Coordinates of C-alpha atoms in Angstrom, one line a residue:
M1 CA 26.9 -7.7 4.6
R2 CA 29.6 -5.0 4.5
K3 CA 29.4 -4.9 0.7
R4 CA 25.6 -4.4 0.8
W5 CA 26.0 -1.6 3.4
T6 CA 28.6 0.2 1.2
T7 CA 26.4 -0.1 -1.9
M8 CA 23.4 1.3 -0.1
K9 CA 25.5 4.2 1.3
R10 CA 26.7 5.0 -2.2
I11 CA 23.3 4.8 -3.9
Q12 CA 21.5 6.8 -1.1
P13 CA 22.3 10.3 -2.5
V14 CA 21.2 9.1 -6.0
V15 CA 17.7 7.8 -5.1
C16 CA 17.0 10.5 -2.5
G17 CA 17.7 13.5 -4.7
L18 CA 14.6 15.7 -5.4
N19 CA 15.2 15.3 -9.1
I20 CA 15.6 11.6 -9.1
A21 CA 15.5 11.2 -12.9
K22 CA 18.4 13.5 -13.3
S23 CA 20.4 12.0 -10.4
I24 CA 20.0 8.4 -11.8
K25 CA 21.0 9.3 -15.3
H26 CA 24.0 11.2 -14.1
H27 CA 25.1 8.4 -11.8
F28 CA 24.7 5.4 -14.1
G29 CA 25.6 7.2 -17.4
G30 CA 23.4 5.0 -19.6
Q31 CA 24.6 1.7 -18.0
A32 CA 21.2 1.0 -16.4
P33 CA 18.7 1.8 -19.2
W34 CA 15.9 -0.1 -17.5
M35 CA 16.1 2.3 -14.5
E36 CA 16.1 5.3 -16.8
Y37 CA 13.0 4.0 -18.5
V38 CA 11.2 3.7 -15.1
V39 CA 12.0 7.3 -14.0
D40 CA 11.1 8.7 -17.4
H41 CA 7.7 6.8 -17.2
P42 CA 6.8 6.8 -13.5
D43 CA 3.0 6.5 -13.9
I44 CA 2.6 2.8 -14.6
D45 CA -1.0 2.8 -13.5
T46 CA -2.3 5.8 -15.4
G47 CA -2.3 4.4 -19.0
D48 CA 1.2 5.5 -20.2
P49 CA 1.5 4.0 -23.7
F50 CA 5.1 3.1 -22.9
Y51 CA 3.8 0.1 -20.8
A52 CA 1.3 -1.1 -23.3
T53 CA 3.5 -4.0 -24.6
M54 CA 4.3 -5.0 -21.1
N55 CA 0.6 -5.4 -20.0
F56 CA -0.1 -9.1 -19.6
E57 CA -3.5 -8.7 -17.9
Q58 CA -5.2 -10.6 -20.8
A59 CA -3.3 -13.7 -19.7
V60 CA -5.5 -13.7 -16.6
E61 CA -8.5 -13.9 -18.9
R62 CA -7.2 -16.9 -20.8
A63 CA -5.6 -18.9 -17.9
D64 CA -7.2 -22.3 -17.4
I65 CA -4.6 -24.1 -15.4
P66 CA -4.3 -24.4 -11.6
I67 CA -2.6 -21.3 -10.2
L68 CA -1.0 -20.6 -6.8
L69 CA -0.5 -16.9 -6.1
V70 CA 2.0 -16.1 -3.3
G71 CA 2.8 -12.6 -1.9
G72 CA 3.3 -10.4 1.1
W73 CA 1.2 -7.6 2.5
Y74 CA 4.2 -5.3 2.1
D75 CA 5.3 -6.5 -1.3
V76 CA 5.2 -3.8 -4.0
F77 CA 3.3 -6.3 -6.2
A78 CA 0.6 -7.1 -3.6
P79 CA -2.1 -5.0 -5.3
Q80 CA -1.5 -6.9 -8.6
I81 CA -1.6 -10.2 -6.8
M82 CA -4.9 -9.4 -5.2
R83 CA -6.4 -8.2 -8.5
Q84 CA -5.3 -11.4 -10.2
S85 CA -6.7 -13.5 -7.5
A86 CA -10.1 -11.7 -7.6
R87 CA -10.4 -12.0 -11.4
L88 CA -9.3 -15.7 -11.5
S89 CA -11.9 -16.4 -8.8
E90 CA -14.6 -14.7 -10.8
R91 CA -13.8 -16.9 -13.7
D92 CA -13.9 -20.0 -11.5
T93 CA -10.3 -20.8 -12.2
N94 CA -8.6 -23.3 -9.9
V95 CA -6.7 -20.6 -8.0
A96 CA -5.2 -20.5 -4.5
L97 CA -3.8 -17.5 -2.6
M98 CA -1.2 -17.2 0.1
M99 CA -0.4 -13.8 1.7
G100 CA 2.1 -13.4 4.5
P101 CA 3.6 -10.6 6.5
W102 CA 6.5 -10.1 4.1
N103 CA 8.0 -7.5 1.8
H104 CA 9.1 -8.4 -1.7
T105 CA 12.6 -9.7 -0.8
Q106 CA 11.3 -11.9 2.1
V107 CA 8.7 -13.9 0.1
D108 CA 11.0 -16.4 -1.5
I109 CA 13.0 -17.2 1.7
Q110 CA 10.0 -18.5 3.6
A111 CA 9.9 -22.3 4.3
E112 CA 6.1 -22.3 4.2
V113 CA 6.2 -20.8 0.7
H114 CA 8.6 -23.4 -0.5
K115 CA 6.5 -26.2 1.0
Q116 CA 3.3 -25.0 -0.5
S117 CA 4.8 -24.3 -3.9
Y118 CA 6.3 -27.8 -4.0
N119 CA 3.1 -29.5 -3.0
W120 CA 1.1 -27.5 -5.6
I121 CA 3.5 -28.6 -8.4
E122 CA 3.4 -32.2 -7.1
Q123 CA -0.4 -32.3 -7.0
H124 CA -1.2 -30.5 -10.2
L125 CA 1.7 -31.2 -12.5
A126 CA 3.2 -34.5 -11.3
K127 CA -0.2 -35.8 -10.2
R128 CA 1.2 -37.3 -7.0
N129 CA -0.6 -37.7 -3.7
V130 CA 0.6 -34.9 -1.4
E131 CA -0.8 -33.1 1.6
A132 CA -3.8 -31.2 0.2
R133 CA -4.5 -27.5 1.1
S134 CA -7.1 -27.1 3.8
S135 CA -8.5 -24.1 2.0
S136 CA -8.1 -22.0 -1.1
V137 CA -7.0 -18.9 0.8
Q138 CA -4.4 -18.6 3.5
Y139 CA -3.5 -15.2 4.9
F140 CA -1.6 -13.9 7.8
V141 CA -3.3 -11.5 10.3
T142 CA -0.8 -8.9 11.4
G143 CA -1.3 -7.5 14.9
E144 CA -2.4 -11.0 16.1
K145 CA 0.4 -12.8 14.3
A146 CA -1.8 -15.7 13.2
W147 CA -2.8 -17.5 10.0
R148 CA -6.4 -17.6 8.8
Y149 CA -7.8 -20.1 6.3
E150 CA -10.8 -19.2 4.1
A151 CA -12.6 -20.5 1.0
R152 CA -12.4 -17.1 -0.7
W153 CA -10.9 -13.6 -0.4
P154 CA -12.0 -11.4 1.1
P155 CA -13.7 -13.4 3.8
P156 CA -17.2 -12.5 5.0
T157 CA -17.2 -9.1 6.6
A158 CA -19.4 -6.5 8.2
V159 CA -19.1 -2.8 7.6
L160 CA -17.8 -0.3 10.2
E161 CA -17.7 3.4 9.2
W162 CA -15.5 6.0 10.8
Y163 CA -15.9 9.8 10.2
L164 CA -13.4 12.6 10.1
G165 CA -14.1 14.9 13.0
R166 CA -12.9 18.2 14.4
G167 CA -9.6 18.2 16.2
Q168 CA -8.5 15.5 13.7
R169 CA -10.5 12.9 15.4
L170 CA -11.7 9.6 13.8
T171 CA -15.0 8.7 15.2
T172 CA -18.0 6.4 14.5
E173 CA -20.4 9.4 15.0
K174 CA -20.6 12.1 12.3
D175 CA -20.0 15.7 13.6
A176 CA -22.8 18.2 13.2
G177 CA -22.1 21.2 11.0
E178 CA -19.4 21.7 8.5
G179 CA -15.6 21.8 8.7
S180 CA -12.4 21.5 6.7
S181 CA -8.7 20.9 7.3
Y182 CA -5.7 22.4 5.5
F183 CA -2.0 21.8 5.0
V184 CA 0.8 23.2 2.9
F185 CA 3.0 20.7 1.0
D186 CA 6.5 21.9 0.1
P187 CA 8.2 19.7 -2.6
N188 CA 11.6 21.0 -1.4
E189 CA 11.0 19.1 1.9
P190 CA 8.6 16.3 0.8
T191 CA 7.0 13.8 3.2
Q192 CA 9.4 10.9 3.6
T193 CA 8.7 7.2 2.9
V194 CA 8.6 5.2 6.0
G195 CA 8.0 1.5 5.4
G196 CA 5.1 0.3 3.2
N197 CA 5.0 -1.6 -0.1
L198 CA 8.5 -1.4 -1.4
L199 CA 10.5 -3.4 -3.9
L200 CA 13.8 -3.8 -2.0
L201 CA 15.0 -2.7 1.4
G202 CA 13.0 -0.6 3.8
G203 CA 9.5 -2.0 3.3
G204 CA 7.3 -3.5 5.9
S205 CA 5.7 -2.1 9.0
P206 CA 8.3 -0.1 10.9
D207 CA 7.7 2.6 13.5
D208 CA 6.3 5.5 11.5
T209 CA 5.5 7.8 14.4
V210 CA 7.9 10.4 13.0
L211 CA 5.4 11.2 10.2
V212 CA 2.8 12.6 12.7
A213 CA 5.2 15.3 13.8
R214 CA 5.2 16.9 10.3
S215 CA 3.1 19.9 9.6
D216 CA 2.3 18.6 6.1
I217 CA 0.4 15.5 7.2
F218 CA -3.1 15.1 8.6
A219 CA -3.4 12.5 11.3
F220 CA -7.0 11.6 12.2
T221 CA -7.0 9.3 15.2
T222 CA -9.7 7.3 17.1
E223 CA -10.1 7.1 20.8
H224 CA -8.5 4.1 22.5
L225 CA -10.4 1.0 21.3
E226 CA -12.7 -0.7 23.8
N227 CA -12.5 -4.0 21.9
D228 CA -10.3 -5.7 19.3
V229 CA -11.2 -4.7 15.7
E230 CA -10.1 -7.1 12.9
V231 CA -10.0 -5.9 9.3
A232 CA -9.6 -8.3 6.4
G233 CA -10.0 -7.1 2.8
E234 CA -9.9 -3.6 1.3
I235 CA -10.2 -0.5 3.3
I236 CA -12.0 2.4 1.5
V237 CA -11.4 6.0 2.3
Q238 CA -13.7 8.7 1.0
L239 CA -12.6 12.4 1.0
C240 CA -13.3 15.7 -0.7
Q241 CA -10.1 17.4 -1.7
S242 CA -9.0 20.7 -3.4
S243 CA -5.6 22.3 -4.1
D244 CA -4.2 25.5 -5.5
D245 CA -2.0 23.4 -7.8
K246 CA -3.0 21.2 -10.8
D247 CA -0.3 18.6 -10.3
V248 CA -1.5 16.8 -7.2
Y249 CA -0.6 13.6 -5.5
L250 CA -2.2 12.1 -2.4
F251 CA -0.7 9.5 0.0
V252 CA -3.1 7.8 2.4
R253 CA -2.2 5.3 5.1
I254 CA -3.8 3.5 8.0
S255 CA -1.6 2.9 11.0
E256 CA -2.0 1.5 14.5
V257 CA -1.0 3.6 17.5
N258 CA 0.0 1.3 20.4
V259 CA -0.3 2.0 24.1
N260 CA 3.2 3.4 24.1
V261 CA 2.0 6.0 21.5
R262 CA 4.2 4.5 18.8
S263 CA 2.6 3.9 15.4
H264 CA 3.1 1.2 12.8
N265 CA 1.6 1.2 9.3
V266 CA -1.0 -1.3 8.2
T267 CA -2.0 -0.4 4.7
E268 CA -1.8 2.5 2.3
T269 CA -2.3 3.9 -1.2
Y270 CA -0.8 6.6 -3.4
K271 CA -2.7 8.3 -6.1
R272 CA -2.2 11.0 -8.7
L273 CA -5.4 13.1 -8.7
G274 CA -5.1 14.7 -12.2
A275 CA -5.0 18.2 -13.5
T276 CA -7.8 20.0 -11.6
Q277 CA -8.0 22.7 -9.0
E278 CA -11.7 22.2 -8.3
A279 CA -12.9 20.4 -5.2
Q280 CA -13.3 16.7 -6.0
K281 CA -14.8 13.8 -4.2
L282 CA -12.3 10.9 -3.9
V283 CA -12.9 7.2 -3.3
L284 CA -9.5 5.7 -2.5
H285 CA -9.1 1.9 -2.3
L286 CA -6.2 1.1 0.0
N287 CA -4.1 -2.1 -0.5
G288 CA -5.6 -5.3 0.7
C289 CA -4.7 -6.2 4.3
A290 CA -5.5 -8.4 7.3
H291 CA -4.8 -6.8 10.7
R292 CA -6.2 -7.0 14.2
F293 CA -6.2 -3.7 16.1
T294 CA -6.0 -4.7 19.7
K295 CA -8.0 -3.3 22.6
G296 CA -6.4 -0.2 24.0
C297 CA -4.7 0.9 20.8
Q298 CA -5.8 3.6 18.4
I299 CA -6.5 3.6 14.6
Q300 CA -4.9 6.4 12.7
L301 CA -5.6 7.8 9.2
L302 CA -2.6 9.6 7.7
I303 CA -3.1 11.9 4.7
A304 CA -0.1 13.6 2.9
G305 CA 0.9 15.0 -0.4
A306 CA 3.9 12.7 -1.0
S307 CA 5.8 9.6 0.0
F308 CA 9.3 10.4 -1.0
H309 CA 11.5 8.8 -2.2
N310 CA 9.4 5.7 -2.8
M311 CA 6.9 7.6 -5.0
R312 CA 7.9 10.1 -7.7
S313 CA 8.5 13.7 -6.8
I314 CA 6.6 16.5 -8.4
P315 CA 8.4 17.6 -11.6
E316 CA 8.4 21.3 -10.9
L317 CA 9.2 22.4 -7.3
R318 CA 6.4 24.5 -6.0
R319 CA 4.3 24.8 -2.8
T320 CA 0.8 23.4 -2.8
L321 CA -2.1 24.2 -0.4
Y322 CA -4.3 21.3 0.2
A323 CA -7.8 21.4 1.7
M324 CA -9.8 18.4 2.9
A325 CA -13.5 19.3 3.2
E326 CA -15.0 17.2 5.8
E327 CA -18.6 18.3 5.3
M328 CA -18.9 17.0 1.7
L329 CA -17.9 13.4 2.0
P330 CA -16.5 12.9 5.5
R331 CA -16.3 9.2 5.7
C332 CA -13.6 6.6 6.2
C333 CA -15.0 3.2 5.7
F334 CA -13.4 0.1 7.3
L335 CA -14.4 -3.4 6.3
W336 CA -13.9 -5.9 9.1

């Protein structure tokens, strides 16, 4: 434990520098080429040719064997797992899914994961009689701390829409008239990463109340809930955004604010918006989740220009003025 703590203390200044690529190359001096490749090519989901030979999505199109997918809601690979599950289900492949309340490093130390993996191999490879799965999909509902069992993912849902309102309210009724909100993002003091979908330490759902105190974050919040609200699937956030800078990133998160006015993250997404200064309508698909917001708590939508140091920093340090126009597409859509 002491060795791990010492290692993290030594590496902290490296990964937390504003120019992370320069810091990593200087620290490792060519001894960690894989890490240098990553910082030189940070946009893995935007079609960088560097990753073309590493793209194995076609394997999902060819797979015809029984497949058990296991992941955690706070695993950095959770979005990939959910996409694979959806596509394999569309192809009527024999696929099962298990999603727990874990980050990446916690998945492989769970007794239930070991049990189900063993049973899957025994049943489909060794052809032995073992305890059969009760359903194809097993997922953990955070907030309630309970497992759910369904035939498919996502489970049957209804649609509940919430709108961005004046005073940074999140409400089920659309405000009359027009309105917009603004914040200034300073890359010299970027919005910090607190929990979420991380590869190593620090992921999960910690107290992220500190984010609301920042001036470069929007925090739209509901009134105290009169009843429990359970979400299961993909939350969709629709916004209209503009900026005075062409190099724009957007971090969007859903958190729960408890009765003690402390918040904990539920799901999120991070997106590069592309080179444009014109107002643009955005449809953001947050990571899949399953969470029960309990009666008396509040649902909070956070919008920021960064999540540092988890996500890449903007190459050139400059201030950016963001504007979120509520009148053009003022909707936050929850599936529950």
